[in-house]
Amino acid sequence: KIMANSTFSGPVRSENGFEQITVAATTGVVTTNLDISSAGAISTSSTITARQAVDTTFNAAGAASDTLTAAQSGTLFLINGVANNVVTFPSVSTGNVGVYYDFFVTVAVGAGTTTTLVLPGSAVSNFYGILSLTGGTAANGASDIAGDTFTFVNSTVANARVSVCCVSDDGTNSTWRLTSQSTPIATIG
């Protein structure tokens, strides 16, 4: 059976899922290649591939200051620590829950500079962080749950990293889970 190709200007909707199939030309055997169930579960006979977006806004030799958006969730931000960088997180919103970002220091933070990650507002949001020193020897992570500013302190070496995820946001206050690895150890304040 041959059906016409169709182009839709709005969303395609189904109450019973979607399937992408192929039909063998010689036998007529139908093979389901991709299935999206009515519950939204995806199964495929192939591999789903994706790449993490990489952003270089903070990777220039000069100081950078920018406010992230929820639409940038999942992005890896590269950081050049030669100059002061200020990364401001999105305004509090219930839509932030589940938003996550990764940060990676590509050039060491200068002796007189810092890179900070700042939650918006004053004393309305907190990072709940595990801060680890990675100086080449065994080190236990330090827990810190009181502060809205995370800092890669001066002289932080290249290869330092931090991952953050919004775990609650009621539109007034937010909490972000944070895990960092750096030398020297980062701070939350």
CSV table of C-alpha atoms in Angstrom, one decimal:
chain,number,residue,atom,x,y,z
A,1,LYS,CA,0.0,0.0,0.0
A,2,ILE,CA,1.4,3.4,-0.9
A,3,MET,CA,0.2,6.5,0.9
A,4,ALA,CA,1.0,10.1,0.0
A,5,ASN,CA,3.7,12.0,1.8
A,6,SER,CA,2.2,14.6,4.1
A,7,THR,CA,3.6,17.7,5.7
A,8,PHE,CA,2.0,19.1,8.9
A,9,SER,CA,2.2,22.6,10.2
A,10,GLY,CA,1.1,21.6,13.7
A,11,PRO,CA,1.9,18.7,16.0
A,12,VAL,CA,1.1,15.2,14.9
A,13,ARG,CA,-1.0,13.5,17.6
A,14,SER,CA,-1.9,10.0,18.3
A,15,GLU,CA,-3.8,8.3,21.2
A,16,ASN,CA,-2.0,5.0,20.5
A,17,GLY,CA,1.7,5.7,19.8
A,18,PHE,CA,3.8,5.9,16.7
A,19,GLU,CA,5.8,3.4,14.7
A,20,GLN,CA,8.4,3.8,11.9
A,21,ILE,CA,8.5,0.7,9.8
A,22,THR,CA,10.2,-0.8,6.8
A,23,VAL,CA,8.6,-3.4,4.4
A,24,ALA,CA,10.8,-5.9,2.7
A,25,ALA,CA,10.3,-5.5,-1.0
A,26,THR,CA,10.5,-9.2,-1.8
A,27,THR,CA,8.6,-10.8,1.1
A,28,GLY,CA,6.4,-8.0,2.3
A,29,VAL,CA,7.6,-8.6,5.9
A,30,VAL,CA,7.0,-5.6,8.1
A,31,THR,CA,9.8,-4.6,10.5
A,32,THR,CA,9.2,-2.0,13.2
A,33,ASN,CA,12.4,0.1,13.5
A,34,LEU,CA,11.1,2.7,16.0
A,35,ASP,CA,8.1,2.5,18.4
A,36,ILE,CA,6.8,5.2,20.6
A,37,SER,CA,4.2,3.8,22.9
A,38,SER,CA,1.1,5.6,24.1
A,39,ALA,CA,2.9,6.1,27.4
A,40,GLY,CA,5.8,7.8,25.6
A,41,ALA,CA,8.3,4.9,26.0
A,42,ILE,CA,10.7,4.6,23.1
A,43,SER,CA,12.1,1.4,21.7
A,44,THR,CA,14.3,1.1,18.6
A,45,SER,CA,16.2,-1.5,16.6
A,46,SER,CA,18.9,1.0,16.1
A,47,THR,CA,21.1,3.2,18.4
A,48,ILE,CA,19.9,6.6,19.6
A,49,THR,CA,22.9,8.9,19.5
A,50,ALA,CA,23.2,12.4,21.0
A,51,ARG,CA,25.9,14.8,21.7
A,52,GLN,CA,26.3,17.2,24.6
A,53,ALA,CA,26.2,20.8,23.4
A,54,VAL,CA,29.5,22.6,24.2
A,55,ASP,CA,29.5,26.4,24.8
A,56,THR,CA,32.6,28.6,24.7
A,57,THR,CA,31.0,31.8,26.1
A,58,PHE,CA,33.3,31.7,29.1
A,59,ASN,CA,36.3,30.2,27.2
A,60,ALA,CA,37.8,33.5,25.8
A,61,ALA,CA,40.9,35.1,27.3
A,62,GLY,CA,38.8,38.1,28.5
A,63,ALA,CA,36.4,38.3,31.4
A,64,ALA,CA,32.9,37.0,30.6
A,65,SER,CA,29.5,37.5,32.3
A,66,ASP,CA,26.3,35.9,31.1
A,67,THR,CA,23.0,34.6,32.3
A,68,LEU,CA,22.1,31.0,31.4
A,69,THR,CA,18.7,29.9,30.2
A,70,ALA,CA,16.7,26.7,31.0
A,71,ALA,CA,16.9,26.0,27.2
A,72,GLN,CA,20.7,25.5,27.6
A,73,SER,CA,20.1,22.6,30.0
A,74,GLY,CA,22.5,19.8,29.3
A,75,THR,CA,25.3,22.1,28.0
A,76,LEU,CA,28.9,21.8,28.8
A,77,PHE,CA,30.4,25.3,29.4
A,78,LEU,CA,34.2,25.6,28.9
A,79,ILE,CA,36.0,28.1,31.2
A,80,ASN,CA,39.2,30.0,30.6
A,81,GLY,CA,40.2,31.2,34.0
A,82,VAL,CA,42.6,33.9,33.0
A,83,ALA,CA,40.1,36.7,33.7
A,84,ASN,CA,37.1,36.9,36.1
A,85,ASN,CA,34.0,35.1,34.9
A,86,VAL,CA,30.5,35.4,36.3
A,87,VAL,CA,27.9,32.8,35.3
A,88,THR,CA,24.4,33.7,36.5
A,89,PHE,CA,21.7,31.0,36.6
A,90,PRO,CA,18.2,31.4,35.3
A,91,SER,CA,15.6,33.3,37.4
A,92,VAL,CA,13.7,31.2,39.8
A,93,SER,CA,10.9,29.3,38.1
A,94,THR,CA,9.1,26.0,38.6
A,95,GLY,CA,10.2,25.2,35.0
A,96,ASN,CA,13.8,25.0,36.2
A,97,VAL,CA,13.4,21.6,38.0
A,98,GLY,CA,15.6,19.1,36.2
A,99,VAL,CA,17.7,21.7,34.4
A,100,TYR,CA,21.4,20.8,34.5
A,101,TYR,CA,24.7,22.2,33.4
A,102,ASP,CA,28.3,21.1,33.4
A,103,PHE,CA,31.4,23.4,33.6
A,104,PHE,CA,35.0,22.5,32.7
A,105,VAL,CA,38.1,24.6,33.3
A,106,THR,CA,40.3,24.5,30.2
A,107,VAL,CA,42.8,27.2,31.3
A,108,ALA,CA,43.8,27.6,35.0
A,109,VAL,CA,42.1,30.3,37.0
A,110,GLY,CA,44.6,33.1,37.4
A,111,ALA,CA,46.3,34.0,40.7
A,112,GLY,CA,44.2,37.1,41.1
A,113,THR,CA,40.9,36.0,39.5
A,114,THR,CA,37.9,33.7,40.1
A,115,THR,CA,35.1,32.2,38.2
A,116,THR,CA,31.7,32.2,40.0
A,117,LEU,CA,28.4,30.5,39.4
A,118,VAL,CA,25.6,32.6,40.9
A,119,LEU,CA,22.0,31.8,41.7
A,120,PRO,CA,19.7,34.7,41.1
A,121,GLY,CA,18.2,36.8,44.0
A,122,SER,CA,19.7,37.2,47.4
A,123,ALA,CA,19.4,34.5,49.9
A,124,VAL,CA,16.5,32.8,48.1
A,125,SER,CA,18.3,29.9,46.6
A,126,ASN,CA,21.1,27.5,47.6
A,127,PHE,CA,23.6,25.1,46.2
A,128,TYR,CA,23.8,21.8,48.0
A,129,GLY,CA,27.3,20.8,47.1
A,130,ILE,CA,29.9,18.1,47.5
A,131,LEU,CA,33.2,19.8,46.9
A,132,SER,CA,36.2,17.5,46.3
A,133,LEU,CA,39.9,18.3,46.3
A,134,THR,CA,41.6,16.4,43.5
A,135,GLY,CA,45.3,17.0,44.4
A,136,GLY,CA,46.5,13.5,43.4
A,137,THR,CA,45.9,11.9,46.8
A,138,ALA,CA,42.8,10.4,48.4
A,139,ALA,CA,40.5,13.1,49.5
A,140,ASN,CA,37.0,13.1,51.0
A,141,GLY,CA,34.4,15.4,49.6
A,142,ALA,CA,33.3,18.3,51.8
A,143,SER,CA,29.5,19.0,52.1
A,144,ASP,CA,28.3,22.6,51.9
A,145,ILE,CA,24.6,23.6,51.7
A,146,ALA,CA,24.6,27.3,52.7
A,147,GLY,CA,25.1,29.7,49.8
A,148,ASP,CA,24.1,31.0,46.4
A,149,THR,CA,27.5,31.5,44.9
A,150,PHE,CA,30.0,28.7,43.9
A,151,THR,CA,33.5,29.8,43.3
A,152,PHE,CA,36.5,28.3,41.4
A,153,VAL,CA,39.0,30.1,43.6
A,154,ASN,CA,42.2,31.8,42.3
A,155,SER,CA,44.8,29.3,41.1
A,156,THR,CA,42.3,26.6,40.3
A,157,VAL,CA,44.1,24.2,37.9
A,158,ALA,CA,42.9,23.2,34.5
A,159,ASN,CA,40.7,20.1,34.4
A,160,ALA,CA,38.6,21.3,37.3
A,161,ARG,CA,34.9,20.6,36.8
A,162,VAL,CA,31.4,21.1,38.3
A,163,SER,CA,28.0,19.6,37.5
A,164,VAL,CA,24.8,21.2,38.7
A,165,CYS,CA,21.1,20.2,38.6
A,166,CYS,CA,18.0,22.1,39.9
A,167,VAL,CA,16.3,19.7,42.2
A,168,SER,CA,13.5,22.0,43.5
A,169,ASP,CA,12.2,25.4,42.5
A,170,ASP,CA,8.8,26.8,43.6
A,171,GLY,CA,9.1,30.1,41.8
A,172,THR,CA,10.4,31.8,44.9
A,173,ASN,CA,13.3,29.7,46.1
A,174,SER,CA,15.4,27.0,44.4
A,175,THR,CA,17.9,24.3,45.4
A,176,TRP,CA,20.6,23.1,43.0
A,177,ARG,CA,22.6,19.9,43.6
A,178,LEU,CA,26.3,20.6,42.9
A,179,THR,CA,29.3,18.3,42.6
A,180,SER,CA,32.8,19.7,42.0
A,181,GLN,CA,36.3,18.4,41.6
A,182,SER,CA,39.1,20.9,41.7
A,183,THR,CA,42.6,21.8,43.0
A,184,PRO,CA,42.5,23.9,45.2
A,185,ILE,CA,39.0,23.0,46.6
A,186,ALA,CA,36.2,25.3,45.4
A,187,THR,CA,33.9,27.1,47.7
A,188,ILE,CA,30.2,27.9,48.2
A,189,GLY,CA,29.2,31.1,50.0
